[in-house]
CSV table of C-alpha atoms in Angstrom, one decimal:
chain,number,residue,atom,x,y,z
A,1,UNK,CA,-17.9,31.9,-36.2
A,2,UNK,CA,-19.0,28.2,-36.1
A,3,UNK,CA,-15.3,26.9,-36.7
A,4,UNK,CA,-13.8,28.9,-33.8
A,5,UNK,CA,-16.4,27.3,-31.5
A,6,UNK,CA,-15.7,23.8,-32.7
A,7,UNK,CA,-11.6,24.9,-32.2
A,8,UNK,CA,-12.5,26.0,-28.7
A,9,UNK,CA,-14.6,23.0,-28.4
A,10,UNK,CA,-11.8,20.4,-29.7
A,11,UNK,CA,-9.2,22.1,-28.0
A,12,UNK,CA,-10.7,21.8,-24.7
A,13,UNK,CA,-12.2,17.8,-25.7
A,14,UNK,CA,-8.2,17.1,-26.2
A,15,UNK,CA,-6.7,19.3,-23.0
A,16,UNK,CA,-9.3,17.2,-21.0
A,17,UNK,CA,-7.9,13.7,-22.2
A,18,UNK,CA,-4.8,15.2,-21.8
A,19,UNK,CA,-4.8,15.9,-18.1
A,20,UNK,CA,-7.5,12.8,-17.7
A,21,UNK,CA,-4.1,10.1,-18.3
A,22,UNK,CA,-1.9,12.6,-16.4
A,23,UNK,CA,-2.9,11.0,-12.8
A,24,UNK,CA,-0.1,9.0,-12.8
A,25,UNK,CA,2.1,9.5,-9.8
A,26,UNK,CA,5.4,7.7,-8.4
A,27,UNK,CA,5.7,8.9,-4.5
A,28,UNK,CA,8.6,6.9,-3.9
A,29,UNK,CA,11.4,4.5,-5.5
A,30,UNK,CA,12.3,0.5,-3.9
A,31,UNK,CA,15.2,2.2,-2.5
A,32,UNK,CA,13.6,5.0,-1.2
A,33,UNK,CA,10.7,2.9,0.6
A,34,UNK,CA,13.4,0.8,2.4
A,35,UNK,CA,14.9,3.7,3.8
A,36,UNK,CA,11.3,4.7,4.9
A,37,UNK,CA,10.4,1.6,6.0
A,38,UNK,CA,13.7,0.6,7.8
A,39,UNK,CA,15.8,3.5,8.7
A,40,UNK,CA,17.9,1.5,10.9
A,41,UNK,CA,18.6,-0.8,8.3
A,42,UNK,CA,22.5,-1.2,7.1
A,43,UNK,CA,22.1,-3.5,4.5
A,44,UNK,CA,19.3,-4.2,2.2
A,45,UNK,CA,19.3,-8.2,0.5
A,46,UNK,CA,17.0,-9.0,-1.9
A,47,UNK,CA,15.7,-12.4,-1.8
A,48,UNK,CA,12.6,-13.7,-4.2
A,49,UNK,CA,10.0,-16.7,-2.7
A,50,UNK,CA,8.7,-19.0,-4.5
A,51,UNK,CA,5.5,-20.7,-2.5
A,52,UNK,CA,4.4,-24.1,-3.1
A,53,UNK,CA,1.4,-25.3,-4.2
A,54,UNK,CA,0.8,-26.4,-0.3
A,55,UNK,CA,1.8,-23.0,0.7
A,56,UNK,CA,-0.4,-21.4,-1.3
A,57,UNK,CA,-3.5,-23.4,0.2
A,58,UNK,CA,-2.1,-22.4,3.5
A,59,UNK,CA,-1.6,-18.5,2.3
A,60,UNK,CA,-5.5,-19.2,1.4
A,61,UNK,CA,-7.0,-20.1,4.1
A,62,UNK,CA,-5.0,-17.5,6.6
A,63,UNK,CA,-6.1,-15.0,4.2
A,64,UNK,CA,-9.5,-15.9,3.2
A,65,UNK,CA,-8.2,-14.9,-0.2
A,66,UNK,CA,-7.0,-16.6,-3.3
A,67,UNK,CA,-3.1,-16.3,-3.1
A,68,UNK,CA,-3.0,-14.8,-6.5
A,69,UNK,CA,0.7,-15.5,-7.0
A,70,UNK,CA,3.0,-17.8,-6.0
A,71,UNK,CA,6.2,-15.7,-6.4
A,72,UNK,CA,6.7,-12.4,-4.4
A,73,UNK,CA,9.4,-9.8,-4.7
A,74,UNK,CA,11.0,-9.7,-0.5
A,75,UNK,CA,13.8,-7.9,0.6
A,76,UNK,CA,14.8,-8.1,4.0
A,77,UNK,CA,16.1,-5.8,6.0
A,78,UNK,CA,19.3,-6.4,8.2
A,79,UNK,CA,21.6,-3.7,11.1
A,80,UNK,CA,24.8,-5.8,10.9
A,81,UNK,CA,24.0,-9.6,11.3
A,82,UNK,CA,20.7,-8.6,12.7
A,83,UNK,CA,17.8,-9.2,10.8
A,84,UNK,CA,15.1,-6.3,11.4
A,85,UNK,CA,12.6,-7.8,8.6
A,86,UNK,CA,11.0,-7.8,5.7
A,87,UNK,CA,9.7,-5.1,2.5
A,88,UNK,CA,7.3,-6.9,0.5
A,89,UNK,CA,6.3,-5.2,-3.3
A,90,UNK,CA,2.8,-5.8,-5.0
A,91,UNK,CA,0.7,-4.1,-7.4
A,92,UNK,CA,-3.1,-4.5,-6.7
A,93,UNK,CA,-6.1,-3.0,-9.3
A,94,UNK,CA,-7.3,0.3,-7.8
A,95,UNK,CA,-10.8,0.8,-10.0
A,96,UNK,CA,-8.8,0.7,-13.4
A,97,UNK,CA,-5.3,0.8,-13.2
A,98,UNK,CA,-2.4,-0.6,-11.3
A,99,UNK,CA,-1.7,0.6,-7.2
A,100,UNK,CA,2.2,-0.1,-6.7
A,101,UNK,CA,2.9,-0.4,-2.7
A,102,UNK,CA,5.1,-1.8,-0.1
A,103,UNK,CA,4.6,-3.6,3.3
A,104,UNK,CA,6.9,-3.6,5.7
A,105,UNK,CA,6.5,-6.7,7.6
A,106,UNK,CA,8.0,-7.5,11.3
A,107,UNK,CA,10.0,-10.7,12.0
A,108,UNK,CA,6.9,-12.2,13.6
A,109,UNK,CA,4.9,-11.6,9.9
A,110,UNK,CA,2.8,-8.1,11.9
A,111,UNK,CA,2.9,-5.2,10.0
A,112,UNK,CA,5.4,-2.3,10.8
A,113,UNK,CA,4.6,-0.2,7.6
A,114,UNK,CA,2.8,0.2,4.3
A,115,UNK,CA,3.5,2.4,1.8
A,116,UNK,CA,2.2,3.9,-1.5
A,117,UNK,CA,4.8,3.5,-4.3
A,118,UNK,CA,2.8,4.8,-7.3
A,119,UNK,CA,-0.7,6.2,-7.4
A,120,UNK,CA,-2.3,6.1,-10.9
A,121,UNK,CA,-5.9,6.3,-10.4
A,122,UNK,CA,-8.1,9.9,-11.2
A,123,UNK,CA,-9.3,8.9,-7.8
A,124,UNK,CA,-8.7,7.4,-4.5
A,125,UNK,CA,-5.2,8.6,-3.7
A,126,UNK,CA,-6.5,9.5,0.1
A,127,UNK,CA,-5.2,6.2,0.8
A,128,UNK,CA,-1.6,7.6,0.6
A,129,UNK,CA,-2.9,9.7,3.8
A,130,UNK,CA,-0.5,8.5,6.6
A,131,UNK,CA,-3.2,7.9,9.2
A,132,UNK,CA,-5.2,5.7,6.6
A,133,UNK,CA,-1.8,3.5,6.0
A,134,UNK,CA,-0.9,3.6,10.1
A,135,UNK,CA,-4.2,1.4,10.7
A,136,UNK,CA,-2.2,-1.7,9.6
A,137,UNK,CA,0.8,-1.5,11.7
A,138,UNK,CA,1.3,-4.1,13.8
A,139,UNK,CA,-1.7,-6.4,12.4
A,140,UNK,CA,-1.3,-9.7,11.7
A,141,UNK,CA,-3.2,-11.6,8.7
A,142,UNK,CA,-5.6,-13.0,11.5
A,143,UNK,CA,-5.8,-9.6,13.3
A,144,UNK,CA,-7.7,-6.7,11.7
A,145,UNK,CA,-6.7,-6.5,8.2
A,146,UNK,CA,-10.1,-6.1,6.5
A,147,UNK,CA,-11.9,-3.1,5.7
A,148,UNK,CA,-14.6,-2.0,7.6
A,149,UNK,CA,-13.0,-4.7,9.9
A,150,UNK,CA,-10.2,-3.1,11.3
A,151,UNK,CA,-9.4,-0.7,8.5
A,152,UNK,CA,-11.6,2.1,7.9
A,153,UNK,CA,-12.9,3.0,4.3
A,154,UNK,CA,-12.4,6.3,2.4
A,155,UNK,CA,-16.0,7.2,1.3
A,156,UNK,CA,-14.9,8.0,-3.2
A,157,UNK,CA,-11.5,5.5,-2.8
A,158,UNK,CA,-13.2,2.3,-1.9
A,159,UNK,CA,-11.8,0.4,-4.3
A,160,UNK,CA,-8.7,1.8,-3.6
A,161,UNK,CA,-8.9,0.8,0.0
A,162,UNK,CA,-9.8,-2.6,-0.8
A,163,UNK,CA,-7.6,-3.8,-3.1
A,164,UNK,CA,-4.9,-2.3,-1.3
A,165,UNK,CA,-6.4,-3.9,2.5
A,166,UNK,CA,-6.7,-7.5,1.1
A,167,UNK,CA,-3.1,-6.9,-1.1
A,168,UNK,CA,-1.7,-6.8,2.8
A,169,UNK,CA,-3.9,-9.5,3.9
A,170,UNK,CA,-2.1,-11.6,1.2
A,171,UNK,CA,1.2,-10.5,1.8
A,172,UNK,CA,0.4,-11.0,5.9
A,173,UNK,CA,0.0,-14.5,5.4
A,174,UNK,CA,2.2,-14.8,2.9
A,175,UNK,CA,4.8,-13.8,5.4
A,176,UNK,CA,3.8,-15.9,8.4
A,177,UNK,CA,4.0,-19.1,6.0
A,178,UNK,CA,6.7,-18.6,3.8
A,179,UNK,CA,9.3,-16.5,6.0
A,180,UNK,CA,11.7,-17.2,8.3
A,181,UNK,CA,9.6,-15.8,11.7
A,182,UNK,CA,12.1,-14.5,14.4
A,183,UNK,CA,10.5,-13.2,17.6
């Protein structure tokens, strides 16, 4: 009798860590972002930056965060000859494990879009919610992009929302030092 409640027991200890890795989620490709992001866009042209050590400073101080790297994965955006702007990709640390997302960034460095690539956190995915990811369109890195400063929090994703707010901080600045700005 003992041993068939230890099985039950065991069986349900290894379902649970099972399903407890199984939060992984991946919402939407590069390609398929672009298209989200820009559906105008005829051409897509992947270009990497490389910031110097001065642009970094600056991407500091507009940020009022470290700049954490100074290469970024851009792609910009073009219909025709005409630029439209810029997808930016980034991984930030939701409470354990890696957020994958992807700004969409104006000509003028404001914010047209952000979205959630891959989710892999038990908790905290509310900040794929489309009104939670519409409160950074068309903010700048000195306009609004802080939580509880522009963006609201999700009470049991805070993390989540943080990492992810200053991650578009970062790229914000980013953009309005190290892009070609086109009004």
């Amino acid at each position: 009798m003992n041993v068939i409640r230890w099985t039950a027991v065991l069986s349900g200890v290894t379902a649970a860590c099972a399903t407890a890795s199984a939060f992984a989620v991946q919402y939407l490709s590069v390609e398929q972002a672009q298209q989200t992001i820009f559906p105008e866009a005829t051409a897509f042209k992947e270009q990497g930056v490389q910031l110097s050590a001065e642009q970094m400073r600056e991407v500091e101080k507009l940020a009022g965060l470290p700049a954490r790297s100074a290469n970024w994965r851009v792609i910009a955006a073009y219909k025709g000859d005409t630029p439209l702007g810029y997808m930016v990709l980034d991984d930030v640390i939701g409470k354990v494990e890696l957020i994958s997302y992807a700004v969409g960034l104006n000509p003028d460095a404001s914010v047209r879009q952000v979205e959630i690539l891959a989710y892999r956190e038990s908790h905290g995915f509310e900040i794929r919610n489309p009104a939670w990811r519409r409160q950074f369109v068309g903010k700048t890195a000195q306009s609004g992009i802080a939580l509880n400063g522009g963006i609201a929090n999700i009470s049991g994703a805070t993390l989540s929302c943080a990492h992810v707010t200053d991650g578009v901080r970062r790229i914000a600045a980013m953009a309005q030092v190290a892009l070609p700005a086109k009004k």
